PDB file of C-alpha atoms in Angstrom:
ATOM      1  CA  UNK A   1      30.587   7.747   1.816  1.00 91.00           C
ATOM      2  CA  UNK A   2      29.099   7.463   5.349  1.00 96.00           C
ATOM      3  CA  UNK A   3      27.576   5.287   7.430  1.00 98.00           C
ATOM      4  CA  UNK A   4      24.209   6.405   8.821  1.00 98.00           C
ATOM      5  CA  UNK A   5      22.381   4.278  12.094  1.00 98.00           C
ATOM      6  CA  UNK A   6      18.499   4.454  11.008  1.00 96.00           C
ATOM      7  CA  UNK A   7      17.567   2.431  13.505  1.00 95.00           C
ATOM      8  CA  UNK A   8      16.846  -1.548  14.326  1.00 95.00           C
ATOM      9  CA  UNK A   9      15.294  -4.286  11.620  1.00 93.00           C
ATOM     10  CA  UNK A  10      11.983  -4.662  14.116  1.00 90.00           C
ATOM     11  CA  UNK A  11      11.134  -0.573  14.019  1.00 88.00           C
ATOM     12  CA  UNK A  12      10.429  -0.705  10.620  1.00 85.00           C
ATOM     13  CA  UNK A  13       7.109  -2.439   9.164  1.00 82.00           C
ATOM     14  CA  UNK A  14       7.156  -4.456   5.721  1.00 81.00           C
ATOM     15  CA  UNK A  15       5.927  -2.738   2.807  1.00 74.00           C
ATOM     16  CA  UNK A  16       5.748   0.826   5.104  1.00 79.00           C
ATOM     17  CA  UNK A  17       8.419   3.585   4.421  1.00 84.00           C
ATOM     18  CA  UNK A  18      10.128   5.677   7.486  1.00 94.00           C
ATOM     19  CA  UNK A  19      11.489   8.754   6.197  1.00 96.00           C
ATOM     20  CA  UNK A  20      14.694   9.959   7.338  1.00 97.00           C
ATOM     21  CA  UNK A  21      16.964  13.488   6.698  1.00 97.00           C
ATOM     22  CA  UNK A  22      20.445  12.562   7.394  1.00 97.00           C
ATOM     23  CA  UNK A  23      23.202  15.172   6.434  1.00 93.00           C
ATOM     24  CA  UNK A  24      20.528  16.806   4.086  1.00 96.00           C
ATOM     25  CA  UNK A  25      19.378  14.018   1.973  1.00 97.00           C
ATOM     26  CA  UNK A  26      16.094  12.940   2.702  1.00 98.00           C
ATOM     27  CA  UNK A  27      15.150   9.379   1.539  1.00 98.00           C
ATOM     28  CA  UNK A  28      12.450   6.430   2.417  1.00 97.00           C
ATOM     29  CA  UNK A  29      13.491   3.426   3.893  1.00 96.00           C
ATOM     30  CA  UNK A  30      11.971   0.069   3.214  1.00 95.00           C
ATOM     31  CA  UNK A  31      11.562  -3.636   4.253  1.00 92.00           C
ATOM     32  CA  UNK A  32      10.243  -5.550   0.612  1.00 90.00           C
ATOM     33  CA  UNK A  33      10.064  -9.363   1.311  1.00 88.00           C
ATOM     34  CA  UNK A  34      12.979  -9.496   3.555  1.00 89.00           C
ATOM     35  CA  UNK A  35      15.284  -7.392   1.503  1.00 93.00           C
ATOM     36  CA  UNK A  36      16.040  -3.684   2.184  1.00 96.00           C
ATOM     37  CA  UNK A  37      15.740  -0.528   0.317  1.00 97.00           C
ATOM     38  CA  UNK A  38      16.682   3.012   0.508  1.00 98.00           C
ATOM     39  CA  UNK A  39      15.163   5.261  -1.894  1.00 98.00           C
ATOM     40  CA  UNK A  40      15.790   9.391  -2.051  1.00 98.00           C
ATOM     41  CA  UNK A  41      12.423  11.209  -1.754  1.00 98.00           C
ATOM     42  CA  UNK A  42      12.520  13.000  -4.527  1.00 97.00           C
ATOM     43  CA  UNK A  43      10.664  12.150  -7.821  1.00 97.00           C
ATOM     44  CA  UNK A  44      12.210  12.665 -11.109  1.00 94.00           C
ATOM     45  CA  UNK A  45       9.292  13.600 -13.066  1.00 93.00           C
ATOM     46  CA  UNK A  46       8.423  16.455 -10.677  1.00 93.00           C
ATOM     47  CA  UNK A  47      10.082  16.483  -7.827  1.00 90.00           C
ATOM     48  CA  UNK A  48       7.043  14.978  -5.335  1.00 94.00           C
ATOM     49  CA  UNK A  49       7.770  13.458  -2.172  1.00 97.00           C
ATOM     50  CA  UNK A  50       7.559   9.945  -3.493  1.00 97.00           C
ATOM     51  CA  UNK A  51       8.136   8.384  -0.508  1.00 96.00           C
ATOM     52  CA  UNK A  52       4.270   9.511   0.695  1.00 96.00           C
ATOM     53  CA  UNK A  53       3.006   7.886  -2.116  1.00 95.00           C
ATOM     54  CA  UNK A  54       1.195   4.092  -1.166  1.00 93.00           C
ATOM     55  CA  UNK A  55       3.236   0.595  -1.695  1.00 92.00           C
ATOM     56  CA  UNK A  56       1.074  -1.375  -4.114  1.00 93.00           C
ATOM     57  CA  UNK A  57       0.955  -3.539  -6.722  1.00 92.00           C
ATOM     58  CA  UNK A  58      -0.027  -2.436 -10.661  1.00 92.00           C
ATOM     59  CA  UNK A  59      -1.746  -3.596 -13.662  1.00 91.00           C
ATOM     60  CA  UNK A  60       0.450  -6.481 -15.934  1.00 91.00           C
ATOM     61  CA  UNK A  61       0.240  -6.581 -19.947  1.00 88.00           C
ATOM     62  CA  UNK A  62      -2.446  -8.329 -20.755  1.00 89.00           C
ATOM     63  CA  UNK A  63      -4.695  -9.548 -23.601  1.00 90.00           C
ATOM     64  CA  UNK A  64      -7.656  -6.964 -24.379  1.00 89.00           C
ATOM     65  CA  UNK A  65     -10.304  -7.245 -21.842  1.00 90.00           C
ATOM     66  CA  UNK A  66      -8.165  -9.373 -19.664  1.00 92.00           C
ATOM     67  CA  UNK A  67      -7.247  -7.297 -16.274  1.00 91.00           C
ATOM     68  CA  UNK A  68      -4.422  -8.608 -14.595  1.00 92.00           C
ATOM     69  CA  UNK A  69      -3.057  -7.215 -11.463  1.00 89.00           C
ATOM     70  CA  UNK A  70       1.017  -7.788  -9.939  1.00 90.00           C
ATOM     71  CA  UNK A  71       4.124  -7.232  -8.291  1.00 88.00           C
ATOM     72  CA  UNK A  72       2.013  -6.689  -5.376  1.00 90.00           C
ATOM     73  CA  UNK A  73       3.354  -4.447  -2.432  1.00 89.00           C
ATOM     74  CA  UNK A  74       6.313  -4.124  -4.919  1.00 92.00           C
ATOM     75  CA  UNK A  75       5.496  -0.694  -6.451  1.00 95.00           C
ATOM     76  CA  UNK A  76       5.570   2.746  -5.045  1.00 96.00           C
ATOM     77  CA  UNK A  77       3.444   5.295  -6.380  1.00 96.00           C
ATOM     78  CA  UNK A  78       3.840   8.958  -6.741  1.00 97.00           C
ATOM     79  CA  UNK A  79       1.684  10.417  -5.184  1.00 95.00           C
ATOM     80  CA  UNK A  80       1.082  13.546  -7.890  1.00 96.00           C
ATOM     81  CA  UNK A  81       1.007  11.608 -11.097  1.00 95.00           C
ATOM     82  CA  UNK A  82       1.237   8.412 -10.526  1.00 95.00           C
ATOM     83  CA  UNK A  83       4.140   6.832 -11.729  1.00 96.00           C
ATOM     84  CA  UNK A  84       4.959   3.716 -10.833  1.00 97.00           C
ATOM     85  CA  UNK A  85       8.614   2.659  -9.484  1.00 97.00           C
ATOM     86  CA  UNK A  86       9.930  -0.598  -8.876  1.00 97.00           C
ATOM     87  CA  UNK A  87      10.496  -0.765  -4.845  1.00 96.00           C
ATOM     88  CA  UNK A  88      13.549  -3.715  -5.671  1.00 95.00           C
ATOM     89  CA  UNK A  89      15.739  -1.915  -8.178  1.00 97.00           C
ATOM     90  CA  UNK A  90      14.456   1.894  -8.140  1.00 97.00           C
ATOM     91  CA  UNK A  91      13.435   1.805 -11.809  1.00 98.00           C
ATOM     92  CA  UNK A  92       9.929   3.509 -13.476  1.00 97.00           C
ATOM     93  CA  UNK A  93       7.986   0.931 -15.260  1.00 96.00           C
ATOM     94  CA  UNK A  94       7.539   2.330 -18.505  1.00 94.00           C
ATOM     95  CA  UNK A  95      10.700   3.713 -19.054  1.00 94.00           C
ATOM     96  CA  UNK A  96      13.775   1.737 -17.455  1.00 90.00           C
ATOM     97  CA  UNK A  97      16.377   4.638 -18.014  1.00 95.00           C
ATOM     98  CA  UNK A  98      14.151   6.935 -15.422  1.00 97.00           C
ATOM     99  CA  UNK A  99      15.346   5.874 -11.542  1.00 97.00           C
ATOM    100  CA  UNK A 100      15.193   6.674  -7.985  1.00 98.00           C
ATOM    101  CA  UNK A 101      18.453   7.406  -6.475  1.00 98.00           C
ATOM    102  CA  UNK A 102      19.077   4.918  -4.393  1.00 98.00           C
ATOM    103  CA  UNK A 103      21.535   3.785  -1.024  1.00 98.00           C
ATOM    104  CA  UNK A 104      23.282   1.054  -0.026  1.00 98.00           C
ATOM    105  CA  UNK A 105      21.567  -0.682   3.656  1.00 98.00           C
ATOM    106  CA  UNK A 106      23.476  -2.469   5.878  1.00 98.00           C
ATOM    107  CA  UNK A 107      22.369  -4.605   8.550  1.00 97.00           C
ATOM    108  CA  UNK A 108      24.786  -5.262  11.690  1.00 97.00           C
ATOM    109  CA  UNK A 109      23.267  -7.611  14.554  1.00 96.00           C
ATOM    110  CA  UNK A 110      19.537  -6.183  13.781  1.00 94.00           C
ATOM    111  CA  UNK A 111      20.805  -2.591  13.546  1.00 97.00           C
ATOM    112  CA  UNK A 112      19.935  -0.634  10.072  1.00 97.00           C
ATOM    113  CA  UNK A 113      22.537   1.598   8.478  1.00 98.00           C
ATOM    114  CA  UNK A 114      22.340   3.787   5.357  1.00 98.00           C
ATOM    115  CA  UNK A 115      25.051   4.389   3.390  1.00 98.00           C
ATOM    116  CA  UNK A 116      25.604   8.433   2.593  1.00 97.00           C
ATOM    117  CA  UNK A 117      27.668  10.321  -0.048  1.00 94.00           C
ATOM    118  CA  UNK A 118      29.799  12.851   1.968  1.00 86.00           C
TER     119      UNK A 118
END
């Protein structure tokens, strides 16, 4: 493993990805309610760039004809079909054995660093 400088805690904006390609991997990094994420850019339905896809929320279970709408700027989107991913622990929402690769973040005296396989 390696460690990666991305860049300083005020450069990136909450619930916005920066993409980075660092030794070849290319991944999205994130700022989610103080806590942040690293997330490869690669979509395992298809293979999309799913770090282009929007931060959102989704639709909740619900009774019939009841709409209810959460996890607010929580969710990342694919941008080809849609499928919804979990920004705080990578997983899809309808299946939890389908997730986005993910990488450890440091923070050192408002620097960000990404943790890299070799």
């Amino acid at each position: 493993m390696s460690r990666h400088w991305v860049g300083k805690t005020a450069d990136i904006e909450e619930m916005k990805s920066k993409i980075f390609k660092i030794a070849g991997i290319e991944f999205g990094l994130y700022q989610v309610r103080g806590s942040w994420y690293a997330w490869s850019n690669f979509c395992p339905h298809q293979g999309a760039s799913i770090c282009k896809g929007p931060v959102c929320g989704t639709r909740l279970p619900s009774l019939v004809y009841e709409y209810k709408y959460g996890m607010e700027e929580q969710i990342l989107r694919c941008p080809w079909h849609g499928w919804e991913f979990d920004l705080t622990n990578g997983q899809l929402l309808v299946d939890s054995h389908t997730k986005l690769r993910g990488y450890p973040v440091e923070i050192d005296d408002g620097h960000l660093f990404v943790i890299l396989p070799k």
